[in-house]
PDB file of N, CA and C in Angstrom:
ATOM      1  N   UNK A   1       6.325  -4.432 -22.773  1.00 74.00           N
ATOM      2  CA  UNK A   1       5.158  -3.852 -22.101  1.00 74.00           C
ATOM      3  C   UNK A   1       5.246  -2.339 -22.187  1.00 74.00           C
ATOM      4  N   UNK A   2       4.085  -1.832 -22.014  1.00 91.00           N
ATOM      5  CA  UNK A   2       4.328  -0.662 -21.894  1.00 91.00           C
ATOM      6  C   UNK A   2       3.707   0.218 -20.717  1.00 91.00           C
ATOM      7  N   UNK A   3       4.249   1.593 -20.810  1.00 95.00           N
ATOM      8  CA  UNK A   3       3.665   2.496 -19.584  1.00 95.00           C
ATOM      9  C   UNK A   3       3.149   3.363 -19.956  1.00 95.00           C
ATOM     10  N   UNK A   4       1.818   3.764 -19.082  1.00 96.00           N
ATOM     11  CA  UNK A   4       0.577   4.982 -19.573  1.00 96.00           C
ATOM     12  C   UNK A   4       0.499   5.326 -18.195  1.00 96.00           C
ATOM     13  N   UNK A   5      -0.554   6.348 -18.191  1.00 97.00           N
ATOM     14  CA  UNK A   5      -1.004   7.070 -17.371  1.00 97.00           C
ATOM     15  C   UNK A   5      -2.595   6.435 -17.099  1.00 97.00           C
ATOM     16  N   UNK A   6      -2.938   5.652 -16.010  1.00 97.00           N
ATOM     17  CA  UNK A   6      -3.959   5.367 -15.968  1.00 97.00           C
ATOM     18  C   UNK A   6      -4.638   5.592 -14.629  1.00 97.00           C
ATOM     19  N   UNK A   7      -6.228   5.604 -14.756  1.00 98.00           N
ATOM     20  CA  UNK A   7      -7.007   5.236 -14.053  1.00 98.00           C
ATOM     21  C   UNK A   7      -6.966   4.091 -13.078  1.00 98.00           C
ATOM     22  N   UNK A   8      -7.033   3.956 -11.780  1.00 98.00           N
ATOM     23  CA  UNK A   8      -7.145   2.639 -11.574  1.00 98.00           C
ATOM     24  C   UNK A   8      -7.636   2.482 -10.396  1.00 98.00           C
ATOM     25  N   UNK A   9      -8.505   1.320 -10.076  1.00 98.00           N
ATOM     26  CA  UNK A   9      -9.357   1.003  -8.733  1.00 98.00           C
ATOM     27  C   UNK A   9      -8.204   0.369  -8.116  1.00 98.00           C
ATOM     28  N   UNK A  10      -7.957   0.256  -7.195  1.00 97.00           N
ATOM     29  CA  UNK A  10      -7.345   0.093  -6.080  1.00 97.00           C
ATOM     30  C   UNK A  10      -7.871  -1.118  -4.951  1.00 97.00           C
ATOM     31  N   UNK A  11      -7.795  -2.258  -4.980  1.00 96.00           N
ATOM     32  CA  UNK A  11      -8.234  -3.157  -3.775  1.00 96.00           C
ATOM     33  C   UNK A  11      -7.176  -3.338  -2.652  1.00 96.00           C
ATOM     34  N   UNK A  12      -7.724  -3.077  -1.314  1.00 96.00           N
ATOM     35  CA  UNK A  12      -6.226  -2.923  -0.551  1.00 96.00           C
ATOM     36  C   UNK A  12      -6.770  -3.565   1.080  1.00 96.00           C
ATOM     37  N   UNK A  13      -6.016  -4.824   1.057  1.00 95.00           N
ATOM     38  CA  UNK A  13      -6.171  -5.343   1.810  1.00 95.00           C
ATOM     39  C   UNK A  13      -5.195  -5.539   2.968  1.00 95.00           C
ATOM     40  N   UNK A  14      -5.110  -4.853   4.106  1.00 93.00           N
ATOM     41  CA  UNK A  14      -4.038  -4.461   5.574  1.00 93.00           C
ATOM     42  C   UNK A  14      -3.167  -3.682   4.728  1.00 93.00           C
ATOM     43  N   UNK A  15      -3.213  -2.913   4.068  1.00 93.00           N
ATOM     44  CA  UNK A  15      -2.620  -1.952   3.901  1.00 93.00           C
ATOM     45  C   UNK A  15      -1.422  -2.428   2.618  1.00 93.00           C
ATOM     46  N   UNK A  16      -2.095  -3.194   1.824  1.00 95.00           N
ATOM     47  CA  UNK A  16      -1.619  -3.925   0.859  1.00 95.00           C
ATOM     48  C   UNK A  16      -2.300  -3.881  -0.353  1.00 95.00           C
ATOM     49  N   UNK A  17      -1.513  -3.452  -1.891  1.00 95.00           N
ATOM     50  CA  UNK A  17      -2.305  -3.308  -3.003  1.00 95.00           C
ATOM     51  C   UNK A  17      -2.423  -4.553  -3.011  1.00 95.00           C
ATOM     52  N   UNK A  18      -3.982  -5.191  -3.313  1.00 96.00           N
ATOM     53  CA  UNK A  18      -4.317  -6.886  -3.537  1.00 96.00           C
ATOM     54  C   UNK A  18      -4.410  -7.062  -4.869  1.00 96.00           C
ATOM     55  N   UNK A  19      -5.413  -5.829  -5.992  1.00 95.00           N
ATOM     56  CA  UNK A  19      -6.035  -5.855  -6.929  1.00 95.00           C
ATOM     57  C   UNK A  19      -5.792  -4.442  -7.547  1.00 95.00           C
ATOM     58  N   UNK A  20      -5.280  -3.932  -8.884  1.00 97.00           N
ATOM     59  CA  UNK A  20      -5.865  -2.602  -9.273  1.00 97.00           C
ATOM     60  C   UNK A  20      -6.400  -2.913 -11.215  1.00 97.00           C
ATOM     61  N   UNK A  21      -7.222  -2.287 -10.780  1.00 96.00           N
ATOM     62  CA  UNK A  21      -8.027  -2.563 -12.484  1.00 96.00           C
ATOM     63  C   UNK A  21      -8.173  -1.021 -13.179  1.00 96.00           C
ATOM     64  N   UNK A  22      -8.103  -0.873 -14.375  1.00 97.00           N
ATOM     65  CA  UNK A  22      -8.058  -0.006 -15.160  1.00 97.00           C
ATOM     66  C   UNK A  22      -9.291  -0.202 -15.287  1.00 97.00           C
ATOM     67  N   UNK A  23      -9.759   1.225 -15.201  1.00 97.00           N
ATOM     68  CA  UNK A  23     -10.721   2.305 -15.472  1.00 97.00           C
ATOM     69  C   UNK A  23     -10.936   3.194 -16.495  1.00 97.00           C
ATOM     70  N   UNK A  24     -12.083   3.575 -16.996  1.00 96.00           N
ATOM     71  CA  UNK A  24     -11.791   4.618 -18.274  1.00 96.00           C
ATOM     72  C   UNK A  24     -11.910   5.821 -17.857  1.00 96.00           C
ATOM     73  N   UNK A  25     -12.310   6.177 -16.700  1.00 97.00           N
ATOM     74  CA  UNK A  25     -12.647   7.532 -15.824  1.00 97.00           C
ATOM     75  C   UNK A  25     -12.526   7.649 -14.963  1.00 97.00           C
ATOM     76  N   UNK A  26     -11.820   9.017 -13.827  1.00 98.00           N
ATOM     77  CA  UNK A  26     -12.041   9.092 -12.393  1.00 98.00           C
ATOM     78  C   UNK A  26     -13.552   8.667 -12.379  1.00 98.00           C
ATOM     79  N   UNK A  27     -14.970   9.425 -12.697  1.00 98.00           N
ATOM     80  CA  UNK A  27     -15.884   9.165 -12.556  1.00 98.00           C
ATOM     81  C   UNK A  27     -16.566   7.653 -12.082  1.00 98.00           C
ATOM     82  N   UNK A  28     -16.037   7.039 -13.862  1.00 98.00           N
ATOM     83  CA  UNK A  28     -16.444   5.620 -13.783  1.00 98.00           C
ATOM     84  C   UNK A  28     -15.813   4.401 -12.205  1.00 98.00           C
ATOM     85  N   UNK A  29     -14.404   5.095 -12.166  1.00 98.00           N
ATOM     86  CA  UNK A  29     -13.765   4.497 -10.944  1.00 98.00           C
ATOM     87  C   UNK A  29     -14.589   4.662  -9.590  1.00 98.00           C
ATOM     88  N   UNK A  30     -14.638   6.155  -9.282  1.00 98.00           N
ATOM     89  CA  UNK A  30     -15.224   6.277  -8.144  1.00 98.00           C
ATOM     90  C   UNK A  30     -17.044   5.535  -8.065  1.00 98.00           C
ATOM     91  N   UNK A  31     -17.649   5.724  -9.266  1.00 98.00           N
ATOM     92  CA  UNK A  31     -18.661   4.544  -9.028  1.00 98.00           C
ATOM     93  C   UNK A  31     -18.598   3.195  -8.724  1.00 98.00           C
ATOM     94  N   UNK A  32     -17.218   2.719  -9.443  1.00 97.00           N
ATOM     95  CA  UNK A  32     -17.305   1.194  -9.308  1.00 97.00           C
ATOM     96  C   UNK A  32     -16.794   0.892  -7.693  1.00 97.00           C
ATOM     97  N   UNK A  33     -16.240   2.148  -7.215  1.00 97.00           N
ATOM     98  CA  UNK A  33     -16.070   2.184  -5.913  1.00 97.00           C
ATOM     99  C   UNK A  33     -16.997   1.931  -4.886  1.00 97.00           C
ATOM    100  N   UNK A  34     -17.725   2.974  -5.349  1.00 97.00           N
ATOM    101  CA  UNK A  34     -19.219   2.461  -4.537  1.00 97.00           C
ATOM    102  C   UNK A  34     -19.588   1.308  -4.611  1.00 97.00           C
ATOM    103  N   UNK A  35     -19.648   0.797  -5.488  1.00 96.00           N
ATOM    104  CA  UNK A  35     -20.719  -0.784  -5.618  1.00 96.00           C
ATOM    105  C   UNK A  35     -19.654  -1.831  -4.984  1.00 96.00           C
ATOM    106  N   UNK A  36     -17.905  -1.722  -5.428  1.00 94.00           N
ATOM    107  CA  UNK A  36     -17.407  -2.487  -4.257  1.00 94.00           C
ATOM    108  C   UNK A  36     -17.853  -2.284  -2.925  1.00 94.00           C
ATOM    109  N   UNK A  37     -17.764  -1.469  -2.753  1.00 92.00           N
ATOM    110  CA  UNK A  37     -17.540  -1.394  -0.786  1.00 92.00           C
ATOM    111  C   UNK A  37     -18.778  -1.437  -0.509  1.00 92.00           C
ATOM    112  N   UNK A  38     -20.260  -1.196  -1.279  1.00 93.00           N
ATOM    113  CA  UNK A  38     -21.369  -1.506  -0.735  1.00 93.00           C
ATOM    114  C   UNK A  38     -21.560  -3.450  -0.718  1.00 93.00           C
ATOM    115  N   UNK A  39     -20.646  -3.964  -1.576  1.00 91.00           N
ATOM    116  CA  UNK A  39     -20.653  -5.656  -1.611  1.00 91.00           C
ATOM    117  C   UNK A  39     -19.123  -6.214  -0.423  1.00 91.00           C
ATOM    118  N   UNK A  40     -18.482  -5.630  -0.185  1.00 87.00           N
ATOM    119  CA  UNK A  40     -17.373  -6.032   0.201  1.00 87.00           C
ATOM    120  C   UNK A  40     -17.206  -6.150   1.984  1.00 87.00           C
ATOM    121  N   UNK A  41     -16.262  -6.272   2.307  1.00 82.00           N
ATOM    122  CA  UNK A  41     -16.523  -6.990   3.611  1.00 82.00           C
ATOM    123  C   UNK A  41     -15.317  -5.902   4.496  1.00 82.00           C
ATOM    124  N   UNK A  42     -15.939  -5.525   5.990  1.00 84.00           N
ATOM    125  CA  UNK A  42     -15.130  -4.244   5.914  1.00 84.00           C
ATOM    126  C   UNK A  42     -13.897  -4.151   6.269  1.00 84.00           C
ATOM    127  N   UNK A  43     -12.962  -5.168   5.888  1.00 90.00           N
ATOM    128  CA  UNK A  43     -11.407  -5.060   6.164  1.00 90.00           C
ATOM    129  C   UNK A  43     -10.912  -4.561   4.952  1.00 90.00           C
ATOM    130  N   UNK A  44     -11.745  -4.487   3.844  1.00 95.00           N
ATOM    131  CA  UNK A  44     -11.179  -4.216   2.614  1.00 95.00           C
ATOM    132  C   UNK A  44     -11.464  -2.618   2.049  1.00 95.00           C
ATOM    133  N   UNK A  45     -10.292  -2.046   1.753  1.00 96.00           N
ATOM    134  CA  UNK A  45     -10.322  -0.685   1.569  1.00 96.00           C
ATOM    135  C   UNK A  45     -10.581  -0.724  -0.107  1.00 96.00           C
ATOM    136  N   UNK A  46     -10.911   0.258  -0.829  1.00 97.00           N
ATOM    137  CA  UNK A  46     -10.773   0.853  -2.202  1.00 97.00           C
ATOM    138  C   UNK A  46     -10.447   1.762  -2.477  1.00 97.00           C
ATOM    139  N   UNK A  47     -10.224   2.541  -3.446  1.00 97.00           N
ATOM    140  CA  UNK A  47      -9.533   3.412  -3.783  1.00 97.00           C
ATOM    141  C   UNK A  47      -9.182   3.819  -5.057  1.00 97.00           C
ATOM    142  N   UNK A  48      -9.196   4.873  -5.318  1.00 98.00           N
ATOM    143  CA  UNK A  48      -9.108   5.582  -6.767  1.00 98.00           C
ATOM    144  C   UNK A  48      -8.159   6.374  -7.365  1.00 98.00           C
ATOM    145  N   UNK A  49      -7.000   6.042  -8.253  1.00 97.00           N
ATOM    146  CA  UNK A  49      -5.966   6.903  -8.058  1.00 97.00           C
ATOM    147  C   UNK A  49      -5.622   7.013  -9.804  1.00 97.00           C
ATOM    148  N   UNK A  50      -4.759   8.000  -9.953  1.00 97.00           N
ATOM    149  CA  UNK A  50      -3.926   8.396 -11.208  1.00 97.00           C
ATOM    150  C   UNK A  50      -2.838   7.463 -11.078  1.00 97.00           C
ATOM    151  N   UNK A  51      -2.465   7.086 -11.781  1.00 97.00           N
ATOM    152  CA  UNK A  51      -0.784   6.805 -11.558  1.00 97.00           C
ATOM    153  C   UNK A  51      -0.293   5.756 -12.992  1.00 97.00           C
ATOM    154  N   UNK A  52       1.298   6.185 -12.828  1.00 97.00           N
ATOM    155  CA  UNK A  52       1.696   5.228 -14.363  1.00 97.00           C
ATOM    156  C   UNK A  52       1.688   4.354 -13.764  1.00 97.00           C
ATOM    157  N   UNK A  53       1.423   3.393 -15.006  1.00 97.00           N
ATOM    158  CA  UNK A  53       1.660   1.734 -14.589  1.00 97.00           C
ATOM    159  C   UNK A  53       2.243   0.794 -15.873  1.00 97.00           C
ATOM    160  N   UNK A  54       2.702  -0.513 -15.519  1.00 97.00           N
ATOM    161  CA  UNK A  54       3.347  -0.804 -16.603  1.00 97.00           C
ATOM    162  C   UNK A  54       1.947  -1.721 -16.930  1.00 97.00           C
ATOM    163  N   UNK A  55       1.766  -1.699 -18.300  1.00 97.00           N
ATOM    164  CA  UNK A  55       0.448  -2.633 -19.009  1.00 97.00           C
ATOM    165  C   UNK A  55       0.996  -3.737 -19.243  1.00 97.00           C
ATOM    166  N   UNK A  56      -0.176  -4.847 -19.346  1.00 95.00           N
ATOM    167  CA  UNK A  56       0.155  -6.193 -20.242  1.00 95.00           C
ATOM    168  C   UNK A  56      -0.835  -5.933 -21.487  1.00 95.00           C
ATOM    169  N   UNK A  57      -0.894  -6.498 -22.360  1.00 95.00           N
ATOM    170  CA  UNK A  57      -1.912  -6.909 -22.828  1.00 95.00           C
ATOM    171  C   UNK A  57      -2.703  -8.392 -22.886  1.00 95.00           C
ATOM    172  N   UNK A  58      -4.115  -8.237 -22.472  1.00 94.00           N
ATOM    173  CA  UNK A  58      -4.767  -9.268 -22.504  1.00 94.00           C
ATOM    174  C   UNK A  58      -5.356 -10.188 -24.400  1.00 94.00           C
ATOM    175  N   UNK A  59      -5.518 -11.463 -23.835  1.00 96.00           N
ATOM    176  CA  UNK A  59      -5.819 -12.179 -25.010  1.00 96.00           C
ATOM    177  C   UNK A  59      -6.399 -11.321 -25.689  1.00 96.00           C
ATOM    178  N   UNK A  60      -7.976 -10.753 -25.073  1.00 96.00           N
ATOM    179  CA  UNK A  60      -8.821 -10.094 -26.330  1.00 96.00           C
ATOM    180  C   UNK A  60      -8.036  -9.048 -26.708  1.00 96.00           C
ATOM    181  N   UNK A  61      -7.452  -8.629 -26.359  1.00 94.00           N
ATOM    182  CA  UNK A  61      -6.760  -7.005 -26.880  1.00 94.00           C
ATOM    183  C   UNK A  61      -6.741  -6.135 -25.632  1.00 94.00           C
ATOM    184  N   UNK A  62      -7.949  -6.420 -24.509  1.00 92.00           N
ATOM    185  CA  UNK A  62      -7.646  -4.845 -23.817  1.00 92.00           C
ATOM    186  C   UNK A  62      -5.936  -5.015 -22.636  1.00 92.00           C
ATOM    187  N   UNK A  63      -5.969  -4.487 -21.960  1.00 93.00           N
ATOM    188  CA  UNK A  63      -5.056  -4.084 -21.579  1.00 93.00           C
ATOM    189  C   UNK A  63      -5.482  -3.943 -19.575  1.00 93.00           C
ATOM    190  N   UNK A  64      -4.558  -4.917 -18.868  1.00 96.00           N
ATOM    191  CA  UNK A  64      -4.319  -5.059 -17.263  1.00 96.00           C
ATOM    192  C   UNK A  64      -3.078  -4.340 -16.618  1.00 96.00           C
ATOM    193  N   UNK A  65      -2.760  -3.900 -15.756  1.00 97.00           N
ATOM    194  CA  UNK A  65      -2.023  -3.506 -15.238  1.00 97.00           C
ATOM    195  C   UNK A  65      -1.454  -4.537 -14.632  1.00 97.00           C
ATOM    196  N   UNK A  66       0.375  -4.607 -14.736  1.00 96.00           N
ATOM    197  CA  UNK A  66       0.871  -5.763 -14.413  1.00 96.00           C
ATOM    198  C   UNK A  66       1.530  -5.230 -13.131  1.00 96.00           C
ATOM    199  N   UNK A  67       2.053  -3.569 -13.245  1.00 95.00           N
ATOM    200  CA  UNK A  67       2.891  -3.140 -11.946  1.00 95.00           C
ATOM    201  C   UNK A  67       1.958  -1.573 -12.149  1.00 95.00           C
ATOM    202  N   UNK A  68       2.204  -1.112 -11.088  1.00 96.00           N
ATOM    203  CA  UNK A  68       1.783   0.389 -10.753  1.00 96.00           C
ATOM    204  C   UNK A  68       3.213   0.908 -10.845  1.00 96.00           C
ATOM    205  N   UNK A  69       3.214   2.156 -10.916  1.00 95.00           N
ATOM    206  CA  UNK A  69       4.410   2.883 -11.033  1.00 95.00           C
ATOM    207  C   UNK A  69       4.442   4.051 -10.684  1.00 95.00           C
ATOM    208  N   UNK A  70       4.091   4.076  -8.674  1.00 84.00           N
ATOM    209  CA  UNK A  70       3.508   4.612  -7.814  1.00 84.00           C
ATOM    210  C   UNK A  70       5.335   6.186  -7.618  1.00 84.00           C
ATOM    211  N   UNK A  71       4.955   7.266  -7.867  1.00 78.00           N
ATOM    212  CA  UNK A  71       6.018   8.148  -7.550  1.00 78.00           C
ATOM    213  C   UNK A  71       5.883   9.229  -6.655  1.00 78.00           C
TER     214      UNK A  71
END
């Protein structure tokens, strides 16, 4: 696997990473931010951050974050 520097949405539930998805932009992140939390239910936080993470790669080719690599 490997490690980059990525984008990533943040789902955080009691103060717990639940979900983080790679992003191609702060921009694009902080929008998809919005449209979560305008659908989401309000115990659930989001969030937008830099940080390395270790990748997988998915079947089609793109690429999930398997660990964050929060420093």
């Amino acid at each position: 696997s490997m490690t980059e520097l990525v984008v990533a949405l943040l789902m955080i539930i009691n103060g717990e990473i639940k979900e983080a998805r790679i992003q191609a932009t702060m921009s694009d992140c902080l929008k998809g931010k919005r449209v979560a939390k305008r659908e989401s239910k309000s115990h659930i936080k989001y969030q937008c951050i830099k940080s390395k993470a270790e990748l997988e790669t998915n079947i089609d080719g793109s690429f999930s974050i398997k660990k964050l690599i929060l420093e």
